[in-house]
């Protein structure tokens, strides 16, 4: 059986033991808002215990698959496949220049058949359908299996696979995820743990955002010595059928699917204004425009960002009349449109170079 970060630290006494994620029962909308204000992960026990899909999974894997087939989807579905040698851990090849799995397409039904057939195989290929829009993948499932804690316009997404391991990564959203079938272990780290997580390549990533290179089951402290400090602020939990987890914005989380068939449904959302740009895009542009500067110039730009963007010195526009503040004032639709035009112009100049 795979070790958790908690198990690994118990076998190595010099490693800190992660704390347990806080547990909550009978979470309603009011309690959920109170949980969000804490800015900490939370387990929402039994949140989806009354879902028909969860009831089917409790009876058996076969009952679950039969239930899913009530919502036929005939278009090909993207999936990833890793050889038995990776032991379910989707990551990089040893040289960090490529990924250790392949991408493919398949109708969902043959994929589900394969999961059923491989349950007795002690060394199966690692396979997963990841982050698929539920109304497209399983049309109608979202109406029979829903939560009321998030906005109704938030689209649920499905994750289906066998025993796979997803490296610690972050999302640029808040997240509520529900275990429909199987069990899932989450190991979570706060945003500032980034300095101790030994993040892999930025341009090449397994699923869009950077990931930690540390194996949570067997951390190599000779190669990654500062990971011990990351464990000191980590939290861990295991979820069963019908349990859910709340993951705050940008919290790093490694996820282990612990059974031969696992189904997870999650809800991502971000309360930022609509129409604005992506901070991640700004980060990528900063590699091009700021990181290349001499150290003394980078220090100047950090001061400028601290003043204008992070407002460490207070409101940088308080000396200006409101009608002259522009982007330093209230960010409304007019300002967003004007800034969008400016970004387009900037990109056109960039293309000319």
XYZ file of C-alpha atoms in Angstrom:
353
model
C 0.000 0.000 0.000
C 1.259 3.489 -0.830
C 2.595 5.602 2.007
C 1.235 9.046 2.726
C 3.409 12.028 3.581
C 2.297 11.465 7.161
C 3.364 7.806 7.028
C 6.685 8.728 5.444
C 7.422 11.256 8.182
C 6.527 8.733 10.887
C 9.118 6.359 9.429
C 11.682 9.170 9.393
C 11.507 10.756 12.868
C 13.482 13.835 11.754
C 10.628 14.823 9.407
C 7.712 16.869 10.768
C 4.302 15.215 10.699
C 1.672 17.096 8.680
C -1.304 18.386 10.635
C -4.790 17.033 9.997
C -7.088 19.118 7.819
C -9.958 20.542 9.884
C -13.156 18.459 9.689
C -16.689 19.853 9.492
C -20.016 18.004 9.500
C -23.378 19.122 8.088
C -21.928 22.069 6.209
C -24.540 24.481 4.875
C -24.067 27.713 2.924
C -23.667 29.852 6.042
C -21.059 27.587 7.613
C -19.243 27.288 4.307
C -18.846 31.057 4.058
C -17.403 31.066 7.573
C -14.974 28.313 6.552
C -13.855 30.302 3.515
C -12.974 33.331 5.647
C -10.431 31.233 7.561
C -8.355 30.751 4.406
C -7.565 27.156 5.374
C -8.411 23.796 3.762
C -11.416 22.014 5.209
C -12.999 18.587 4.963
C -16.764 18.729 4.428
C -17.717 15.282 5.674
C -20.688 13.641 3.999
C -21.470 16.686 1.866
C -22.611 14.490 -1.055
C -23.691 11.423 0.894
C -27.165 11.639 -0.665
C -25.963 11.716 -4.275
C -27.356 8.843 -6.373
C -23.865 8.341 -7.838
C -22.393 7.908 -4.352
C -25.133 5.408 -3.483
C -24.279 3.401 -6.590
C -20.566 3.448 -5.743
C -21.312 2.216 -2.234
C -22.996 -0.858 -3.711
C -20.117 -1.747 -6.055
C -17.845 -0.557 -8.841
C -20.090 -2.317 -11.351
C -23.148 -0.485 -10.025
C -21.308 2.819 -10.372
C -20.355 2.138 -13.995
C -23.928 1.069 -14.741
C -25.140 4.330 -13.229
C -22.683 6.402 -15.298
C -23.873 4.696 -18.472
C -27.288 6.283 -17.921
C -25.688 9.509 -19.172
C -24.317 8.515 -22.572
C -21.639 10.631 -24.170
C -20.407 9.458 -27.555
C -17.660 11.936 -28.389
C -14.009 10.957 -27.752
C -12.643 11.904 -24.355
C -9.011 12.886 -23.672
C -7.142 10.687 -21.212
C -3.591 10.090 -20.045
C -1.801 6.742 -19.779
C 1.384 5.828 -17.923
C 3.244 2.520 -17.972
C 3.207 0.246 -14.900
C 6.779 1.340 -14.159
C 5.691 4.832 -13.060
C 3.537 3.258 -10.314
C 0.747 5.724 -10.937
C 2.877 8.839 -10.451
C 2.279 11.177 -13.376
C 5.324 13.413 -13.651
C 8.449 13.895 -15.785
C 11.036 11.621 -17.284
C 14.361 11.562 -15.417
C 15.865 14.355 -17.551
C 12.844 16.651 -16.946
C 12.607 17.280 -20.693
C 9.418 15.301 -21.315
C 6.525 13.733 -19.445
C 6.364 10.116 -18.281
C 2.913 9.467 -19.730
C 1.092 9.671 -23.059
C -2.087 11.444 -24.049
C -4.859 9.772 -26.010
C -8.528 9.892 -26.970
C -11.232 7.318 -26.421
C -15.003 7.152 -26.071
C -15.855 7.013 -22.377
C -17.549 3.603 -22.432
C -14.459 1.582 -23.497
C -12.441 3.524 -20.940
C -14.860 2.490 -18.175
C -14.781 -1.118 -19.397
C -11.002 -1.097 -19.183
C -11.131 0.149 -15.571
C -13.427 -2.720 -14.620
C -11.283 -5.301 -16.387
C -8.026 -4.136 -14.810
C -9.147 -4.218 -11.176
C -7.381 -7.536 -10.481
C -4.181 -6.565 -12.283
C -1.457 -5.904 -9.660
C 0.554 -3.760 -12.102
C -1.882 -2.019 -14.430
C -1.190 0.958 -16.602
C -2.026 4.203 -14.803
C -4.949 5.858 -16.584
C -7.051 8.930 -15.936
C -9.679 11.130 -17.531
C -8.987 14.519 -15.980
C -10.955 17.735 -15.542
C -13.726 17.028 -18.033
C -16.816 19.226 -18.159
C -19.521 17.050 -16.558
C -22.470 18.323 -18.648
C -20.526 17.311 -21.772
C -18.986 14.118 -20.431
C -22.062 12.795 -18.602
C -24.997 14.971 -19.676
C -27.631 15.001 -16.941
C -25.329 13.737 -14.161
C -24.939 17.291 -12.858
C -28.689 17.633 -12.313
C -28.979 14.456 -10.221
C -25.745 15.087 -8.313
C -25.245 18.677 -7.221
C -24.155 20.801 -4.296
C -25.537 24.172 -3.212
C -22.385 25.702 -1.729
C -21.127 27.275 -4.956
C -22.733 29.510 -7.558
C -25.071 27.673 -9.952
C -23.039 28.885 -12.921
C -19.931 26.982 -11.735
C -19.503 23.972 -14.020
C -18.595 20.679 -12.296
C -15.660 18.737 -13.682
C -15.014 14.982 -13.516
C -11.840 13.015 -12.778
C -11.974 9.256 -13.402
C -9.127 6.782 -13.083
C -7.406 4.011 -11.207
C -4.634 4.293 -8.593
C -2.848 7.425 -9.768
C -0.760 10.024 -7.995
C -0.891 13.709 -8.884
C 2.108 15.776 -7.763
C 1.586 18.830 -5.539
C 0.349 21.708 -7.665
C -1.872 24.769 -7.266
C -5.040 26.110 -8.881
C -5.715 29.782 -9.599
C -9.180 29.311 -8.126
C -10.982 28.191 -5.031
C -12.050 24.570 -5.171
C -14.625 22.212 -3.698
C -14.140 18.577 -4.671
C -16.362 15.572 -3.949
C -15.291 11.929 -3.745
C -17.952 9.973 -5.619
C -16.131 6.630 -5.764
C -12.947 5.288 -4.217
C -10.849 7.090 -1.634
C -8.566 10.100 -2.031
C -5.673 11.369 0.044
C -4.822 15.068 -0.061
C -1.558 16.565 1.132
C -1.782 20.349 1.166
C 0.718 23.181 1.542
C 0.068 26.939 1.924
C 1.090 29.281 -0.909
C 4.317 30.405 0.745
C 5.586 26.803 0.874
C 6.587 27.295 -2.772
C 10.141 28.084 -1.647
C 10.482 24.583 -0.156
C 8.616 22.472 -2.736
C 11.248 22.301 -5.484
C 8.992 23.226 -8.367
C 9.647 21.665 -11.765
C 9.843 23.334 -15.192
C 7.454 26.220 -15.810
C 6.892 25.790 -19.555
C 6.466 22.004 -19.537
C 3.935 20.849 -16.957
C 1.836 17.693 -16.555
C -1.479 19.563 -16.515
C -0.982 23.289 -17.031
C 0.442 24.540 -13.732
C 3.890 23.838 -12.249
C 4.294 20.866 -9.903
C 6.606 19.853 -7.074
C 9.292 17.320 -7.967
C 9.284 15.805 -4.465
C 7.850 12.307 -4.113
C 5.507 12.603 -1.132
C 5.763 8.881 -0.459
C 9.541 8.835 -0.409
C 11.008 12.345 -0.163
C 14.675 12.509 -1.111
C 16.043 14.920 1.474
C 19.543 14.812 0.039
C 18.218 16.247 -3.200
C 15.379 18.270 -1.639
C 16.497 19.175 1.915
C 14.140 22.124 2.396
C 11.117 19.866 1.879
C 11.273 19.086 5.599
C 10.246 22.718 6.198
C 7.349 22.295 3.755
C 6.106 19.278 5.724
C 6.174 21.412 8.844
C 3.321 23.535 7.466
C 1.534 20.755 5.520
C -1.922 19.352 6.167
C -3.205 15.906 5.219
C -6.551 14.148 5.035
C -8.223 11.132 3.498
C -11.702 11.314 1.990
C -14.231 8.543 1.522
C -17.426 8.267 -0.488
C -19.559 11.396 -0.271
C -16.877 13.433 1.516
C -15.715 16.739 0.074
C -12.765 19.057 0.512
C -12.452 22.817 0.268
C -9.091 24.020 -1.085
C -8.449 27.775 -0.874
C -6.924 29.784 -3.688
C -3.350 28.774 -4.613
C -2.938 26.138 -1.911
C -0.616 23.430 -3.193
C -2.136 19.951 -3.099
C -0.881 16.500 -3.968
C -3.635 13.961 -4.612
C -3.452 10.168 -4.372
C -6.336 8.070 -5.707
C -6.327 4.974 -3.516
C -8.684 2.456 -5.154
C -8.831 0.604 -8.463
C -11.733 2.809 -9.603
C -12.029 6.428 -8.472
C -14.422 9.206 -9.462
C -14.013 12.763 -8.240
C -16.165 15.775 -9.126
C -14.892 19.261 -8.404
C -16.026 22.874 -8.701
C -13.532 25.652 -9.490
C -14.399 29.321 -9.193
C -12.713 32.680 -8.733
C -14.448 35.804 -7.466
C -12.212 38.203 -9.401
C -13.994 40.661 -11.737
C -14.972 39.257 -15.102
C -12.987 40.341 -18.129
C -9.699 40.972 -16.333
C -6.407 39.353 -17.235
C -4.660 36.364 -15.709
C -1.993 36.925 -13.038
C -0.276 33.815 -14.379
C 0.022 35.482 -17.788
C 1.537 38.486 -16.029
C 4.042 36.188 -14.315
C 5.028 34.619 -17.613
C 5.499 38.074 -19.162
C 7.597 39.092 -16.141
C 10.093 36.360 -16.987
C 10.488 38.065 -20.351
C 10.395 41.686 -19.208
C 11.729 41.812 -15.621
C 13.745 38.706 -14.767
C 16.222 39.515 -17.584
C 17.103 42.916 -16.085
C 20.233 43.617 -14.041
C 19.698 42.968 -10.303
C 19.603 46.658 -9.392
C 16.853 47.289 -11.959
C 14.820 44.298 -10.752
C 15.025 45.757 -7.243
C 13.617 49.038 -8.544
C 10.721 47.273 -10.245
C 9.945 45.326 -7.085
C 9.625 48.684 -5.317
C 7.329 49.955 -8.072
C 5.105 46.848 -7.911
C 4.976 47.033 -4.117
C 3.811 50.629 -4.406
C 1.301 50.420 -7.261
C 0.079 46.819 -7.297
C 0.416 45.560 -3.720
C -0.123 49.038 -2.207
C 2.331 48.482 0.633
C 2.537 52.250 1.122
C -1.221 52.809 1.122
C -3.407 54.035 -1.728
C -0.998 55.261 -4.425
C -3.686 57.462 -5.975
C -5.122 59.189 -2.916
C -3.566 62.504 -3.990
C -5.365 62.407 -7.357
C -8.971 63.419 -8.041
C -11.141 60.386 -8.775
C -11.740 61.366 -12.389
C -7.974 61.396 -13.025
C -6.991 58.117 -11.354
C -7.424 55.828 -14.366
C -6.038 52.367 -13.609
C -5.032 53.584 -10.153
C -8.676 54.065 -9.250
C -11.726 51.827 -9.311
C -11.375 49.034 -11.858
C -14.708 49.156 -13.682
C -15.809 47.910 -17.094
C -14.589 51.069 -18.830
C -11.118 50.771 -17.319
C -10.971 47.033 -18.164
C -11.897 47.751 -21.784
C -9.269 50.484 -22.011
C -6.609 48.222 -20.500
C -7.598 45.383 -22.833
C -7.040 47.684 -25.801
C -3.650 48.657 -24.383
C -2.643 45.011 -23.923
C -3.635 44.253 -27.520
C -1.469 47.160 -28.688
C 1.412 45.966 -26.522
C 1.146 42.445 -27.952
C 1.119 43.782 -31.494
C 4.391 45.616 -30.766
C 5.759 42.425 -29.225
C 4.929 40.436 -32.389
C 6.837 42.966 -34.517
C 9.994 42.224 -32.535
